[in-house]
Coordinates of C-alpha atoms and ligand atoms in Angstrom, one line a residue:
M5 CA 37.6 31.5 -22.5
E6 CA 34.7 33.9 -23.3
Q7 CA 36.1 37.3 -24.3
L8 CA 33.7 39.3 -22.1
F9 CA 36.0 42.4 -21.9
S10 CA 37.5 42.8 -25.4
G11 CA 38.8 46.4 -25.8
K12 CA 38.0 47.1 -22.2
V13 CA 40.3 48.3 -19.5
A14 CA 40.0 47.0 -15.9
V15 CA 41.8 48.0 -12.7
V16 CA 42.1 45.7 -9.7
T17 CA 43.4 47.0 -6.3
G18 CA 45.2 44.5 -4.0
A19 CA 45.9 42.5 -7.2
G20 CA 49.2 41.1 -6.0
S21 CA 47.8 38.3 -3.9
G22 CA 44.7 36.2 -3.2
I23 CA 41.3 37.3 -4.5
G24 CA 42.7 40.3 -6.3
E25 CA 45.3 38.2 -8.1
A26 CA 42.7 35.6 -9.2
T27 CA 40.4 38.5 -10.4
A28 CA 43.2 40.2 -12.3
L29 CA 44.1 36.9 -14.0
L30 CA 40.5 36.2 -14.9
Y31 CA 39.9 39.7 -16.3
A32 CA 43.0 39.3 -18.5
A33 CA 42.0 35.8 -19.6
S34 CA 38.5 37.3 -20.5
G35 CA 40.1 39.9 -22.8
A36 CA 40.6 42.9 -20.6
K37 CA 43.7 45.1 -20.5
V38 CA 44.5 45.1 -16.8
I39 CA 46.0 47.7 -14.5
V40 CA 47.4 45.4 -11.7
S41 CA 47.6 47.5 -8.6
D42 CA 49.0 46.8 -5.1
V43 CA 50.9 48.4 -2.4
N44 CA 53.1 45.3 -2.6
E45 CA 55.4 45.8 -5.6
K46 CA 56.7 42.2 -5.6
G47 CA 53.2 40.6 -5.7
G48 CA 51.9 43.2 -8.2
N49 CA 54.9 42.8 -10.6
S50 CA 54.7 39.0 -10.4
V51 CA 51.0 38.9 -11.3
T52 CA 51.6 41.4 -14.2
E53 CA 54.3 39.0 -15.5
V54 CA 52.0 36.0 -15.3
I55 CA 49.4 37.9 -17.4
R56 CA 52.0 38.9 -20.0
K57 CA 53.5 35.5 -20.3
A58 CA 50.0 34.1 -21.0
G59 CA 49.7 36.6 -23.9
G60 CA 47.6 39.2 -22.0
D61 CA 48.1 42.9 -21.6
A62 CA 48.8 44.2 -18.1
Q63 CA 50.6 47.1 -16.4
F64 CA 51.6 47.3 -12.7
E65 CA 50.8 50.5 -10.8
K66 CA 51.7 50.8 -7.1
C67 CA 48.9 52.3 -5.0
D68 CA 48.2 52.5 -1.3
V69 CA 44.4 52.7 -1.4
S70 CA 44.2 54.4 2.0
K71 CA 45.7 57.5 0.4
P72 CA 43.3 59.5 -1.8
A73 CA 46.0 61.0 -3.9
E74 CA 47.3 57.6 -4.8
C75 CA 43.8 56.4 -5.8
E76 CA 43.5 59.4 -8.1
R77 CA 46.9 58.7 -9.5
L78 CA 45.9 55.1 -10.2
V79 CA 43.0 56.1 -12.4
N80 CA 45.2 58.7 -14.2
A81 CA 47.7 56.0 -14.9
A82 CA 45.0 53.8 -16.5
L83 CA 43.9 56.7 -18.7
K84 CA 47.5 57.6 -19.6
H85 CA 48.5 54.0 -20.4
Y86 CA 45.3 52.6 -22.0
G87 CA 43.2 55.7 -22.7
R88 CA 40.1 54.6 -20.8
L89 CA 38.7 52.9 -17.8
D90 CA 35.7 50.5 -18.0
V91 CA 35.8 48.2 -15.1
A92 CA 37.2 48.4 -11.5
C93 CA 37.4 45.8 -8.7
N94 CA 38.1 47.7 -5.5
N95 CA 39.5 44.7 -3.6
A96 CA 42.5 45.7 -1.5
G97 CA 42.0 45.1 2.2
I98 CA 43.6 43.9 5.5
G99 CA 42.4 41.8 8.3
G100 CA 43.0 44.5 10.9
E101 CA 43.6 44.4 14.6
Q102 CA 42.0 41.5 16.5
A103 CA 40.6 42.6 19.8
L104 CA 37.4 43.2 21.8
I105 CA 36.0 46.7 21.3
A106 CA 37.2 47.9 24.7
D107 CA 40.7 46.6 24.0
M108 CA 41.0 47.7 20.3
S109 CA 43.4 50.5 19.7
V110 CA 42.1 53.7 18.1
E111 CA 45.0 53.4 15.6
G112 CA 44.0 49.8 14.7
F113 CA 40.4 50.8 14.2
D114 CA 41.3 53.8 12.1
K115 CA 43.7 51.8 10.0
V116 CA 41.2 49.1 9.0
I117 CA 38.6 51.8 8.2
A118 CA 41.1 53.7 6.1
V119 CA 42.3 50.6 4.1
N120 CA 39.0 48.7 3.8
L121 CA 36.3 51.4 3.7
A122 CA 37.6 55.0 3.0
S123 CA 39.6 53.5 0.1
I124 CA 36.4 52.4 -1.6
F125 CA 35.2 56.0 -1.5
Y126 CA 38.6 57.3 -2.7
C127 CA 38.7 54.8 -5.6
M128 CA 35.1 55.3 -6.8
K129 CA 35.5 59.1 -6.5
S130 CA 38.2 58.9 -9.1
Q131 CA 36.9 56.0 -11.2
I132 CA 33.4 57.3 -11.7
P133 CA 34.3 60.4 -13.7
A134 CA 36.7 58.4 -15.9
M135 CA 33.9 55.8 -16.6
L136 CA 31.4 58.5 -17.4
E137 CA 33.7 59.7 -20.1
N138 CA 33.1 56.3 -21.9
G139 CA 29.4 56.4 -21.2
G140 CA 29.5 53.9 -18.4
G141 CA 31.3 51.0 -16.7
A142 CA 31.1 48.5 -13.9
I143 CA 32.5 48.6 -10.3
V144 CA 32.7 45.7 -7.9
N145 CA 33.6 46.5 -4.3
M146 CA 35.0 43.8 -2.1
S147 CA 32.9 43.4 1.1
S148 CA 32.7 40.2 3.0
I149 CA 30.1 38.0 4.9
L150 CA 31.2 40.4 7.7
G151 CA 29.5 43.1 5.7
Q152 CA 26.2 41.5 6.9
V153 CA 26.9 40.0 10.3
G154 CA 29.2 40.6 13.2
F155 CA 32.4 38.6 14.2
A156 CA 33.9 38.8 17.6
H157 CA 37.3 40.6 17.9
S158 CA 36.9 42.2 14.5
A159 CA 34.8 45.4 15.1
G160 CA 36.8 47.6 12.8
Y161 CA 36.8 45.1 10.0
V162 CA 33.1 44.4 10.4
A163 CA 32.2 48.1 10.5
A164 CA 34.3 48.7 7.3
K165 CA 32.8 45.8 5.4
H166 CA 29.2 46.9 6.4
G167 CA 30.2 50.4 5.2
V168 CA 31.3 49.0 1.8
V169 CA 27.8 47.7 1.3
G170 CA 26.3 51.1 2.1
L171 CA 28.7 52.9 -0.2
T172 CA 27.9 50.4 -3.0
Q173 CA 24.1 50.9 -2.6
N174 CA 24.6 54.7 -2.7
A175 CA 26.8 54.6 -5.8
G176 CA 24.2 52.3 -7.4
I177 CA 21.4 54.7 -6.7
E178 CA 23.5 57.7 -7.9
Y179 CA 25.1 56.4 -11.1
S180 CA 23.1 53.4 -12.5
A181 CA 21.0 55.6 -14.8
R182 CA 24.2 57.1 -16.1
G183 CA 25.6 53.7 -17.2
I184 CA 27.7 52.7 -14.2
R185 CA 26.7 49.6 -12.3
V186 CA 28.1 49.2 -8.8
N187 CA 27.9 46.0 -6.8
A188 CA 29.5 44.5 -3.7
V189 CA 30.7 40.9 -3.3
G190 CA 30.7 39.2 0.1
P191 CA 33.1 36.2 0.3
G192 CA 33.0 33.8 3.1
F193 CA 36.4 32.8 4.5
I194 CA 38.7 32.2 1.6
D195 CA 42.0 30.3 1.7
T196 CA 44.3 33.2 0.8
P197 CA 47.5 34.6 2.3
L198 CA 45.2 36.8 4.5
L199 CA 44.3 33.7 6.5
A200 CA 47.9 32.2 6.3
Q201 CA 48.8 33.3 9.8
A202 CA 45.6 31.6 11.3
P203 CA 46.6 28.5 13.4
P204 CA 45.1 25.1 12.1
E205 CA 42.5 25.0 15.0
M206 CA 41.2 28.4 14.0
K207 CA 41.0 27.4 10.4
A208 CA 39.1 24.3 11.4
A209 CA 36.7 26.4 13.4
L210 CA 36.2 28.7 10.4
V211 CA 35.5 25.7 8.1
S212 CA 32.8 24.6 10.5
K213 CA 30.9 27.9 10.0
H214 CA 30.5 27.1 6.3
P215 CA 27.7 24.5 5.6
I216 CA 29.5 23.6 2.4
G217 CA 32.2 22.1 4.6
R218 CA 35.3 23.9 3.4
L219 CA 36.8 27.4 2.9
G220 CA 36.4 29.1 -0.4
R221 CA 39.0 29.5 -3.2
A222 CA 40.1 32.9 -4.6
E223 CA 39.1 31.8 -8.1
E224 CA 35.5 31.1 -6.9
V225 CA 35.2 34.7 -5.8
A226 CA 36.8 36.0 -9.0
E227 CA 34.2 34.2 -11.1
L228 CA 31.4 36.2 -9.4
V229 CA 33.4 39.5 -9.8
I230 CA 33.8 38.8 -13.5
W231 CA 30.1 38.1 -14.0
L232 CA 29.1 41.2 -12.1
S233 CA 31.6 43.3 -14.2
S234 CA 30.3 41.9 -17.5
E235 CA 27.3 42.9 -19.6
K236 CA 25.8 39.6 -18.5
A237 CA 24.9 41.4 -15.3
S238 CA 23.4 44.4 -17.2
F239 CA 20.4 44.8 -14.8
V240 CA 22.3 44.0 -11.6
T241 CA 23.4 47.1 -9.6
G242 CA 23.4 48.5 -6.1
A243 CA 23.4 45.0 -4.8
Y244 CA 25.3 42.7 -2.4
Y245 CA 26.2 39.2 -3.5
P246 CA 27.5 36.6 -1.1
V247 CA 29.9 33.9 -2.3
D248 CA 30.1 32.0 1.0
G249 CA 29.4 28.3 1.0
A250 CA 26.1 29.1 2.8
Y251 CA 27.8 30.9 5.7
L252 CA 25.0 33.4 5.9
A253 CA 22.2 31.0 5.3
P254 CA 21.5 29.4 8.7
Ligands
NAP301 P1 45.5 39.0 0.6 O1 45.8 37.7 0.0 O2 46.2 39.5 1.8 O3 45.7 40.2 -0.6 C1 45.5 41.5 -0.3 C2 46.4 42.3 -1.1 O4 46.2 43.7 -0.8 C3 47.9 42.1 -0.7 O5 48.8 42.1 -1.8 C4 48.2 43.3 0.2 O6 49.6 43.6 0.2 C5 47.4 44.4 -0.5 N1 47.2 45.5 0.3 C6 47.2 45.6 1.7 N2 47.0 46.9 2.1 C7 46.9 47.6 1.0 C8 46.7 49.0 0.7 N3 46.7 49.9 1.7 N4 46.7 49.4 -0.6 C9 46.8 48.5 -1.6 N5 47.0 47.2 -1.4 C10 47.0 46.7 -0.2 O7 43.9 39.2 0.9 P2 42.6 38.5 0.3 O8 42.2 37.4 1.2 O9 42.8 38.2 -1.2 O10 41.6 39.7 0.5 C11 41.2 40.5 -0.6 C12 40.0 41.3 -0.2 O11 38.9 40.3 0.1 C13 40.1 42.1 1.1 O12 39.3 43.3 0.9 C14 39.5 41.2 2.2 O13 39.0 41.9 3.2 C15 38.4 40.5 1.4 N6 37.9 39.3 1.9 C16 38.8 38.3 2.2 C17 38.3 37.1 2.8 C18 39.2 36.0 3.1 O14 38.8 35.1 3.8 N7 40.4 35.9 2.6 C19 36.9 37.0 3.1 C20 36.1 38.1 2.8 C21 36.6 39.2 2.2 P3 50.5 43.0 1.4 O15 50.6 41.6 1.1 O16 51.8 43.7 1.3 O17 49.7 43.3 2.7

């Protein structure tokens, strides 16, 4: 595998499962030392072990991204353990409460905004100064196709993922000239544990929204994250990239 991140340190939030797991594994296989972070210790420790067994270098750090102090602590842990931070994939997220707007609880709305949107601000706020210390870096924020269009019963999630795109554009404007590229990725529906509770008929309905005729795989999202994080994407910043089997095309 091409060693795109030799000598570099990457942090991935929500790395204990799904897209974050696939991304952490691919960063490690591409030469990065990886801080595997998750609120779920079991998943995070297991991914860390997989990386180590494959000969990679990884460290698990527990972090609830909805808490600003924990996001700051995560960056400090990377600096303490590896001495630098070059790359971050701010991926952790939840599906959130499913309800029409009038029926959605304030708590449910607030929670998805905290975990899926405010977290991106908290993470970047701590990551950016650390990256500036090295003269730059790359950040990839996990949005969604639902960062571009609406989806019934998911107002909080849709608002959060649209917000991730806006935050990404702002960070790109503010920091690109100082060597930090910031981009957002917009997966279509991906067959991860996040969708595990969906009944088969709902999964079939989701498949039908993707002209490619299937759901995506976590590894297919990770490939885009890795490219955006690497020097191959040296002129790509402040942008939103779908990886969605043409969901947004019609
Ligand atoms: P996943 O398989 O559920 O993995 C998400 C991981 O994040 C889990 O390990 C989860 O822990 C963890 N997590 C949850 N809340 C957290 C918090 N507050 N702090 C830190 N970690 C937390 O989900 P996924 O499908 O890979 O989704 C990853 C990202 O992609 C999310 O931002 C999601 O919105 C986005 N996305 C997913 C899809 C899709 O169809 N799957 C589509 C578009 C975008 P627990 O298991 O303990 O909850």
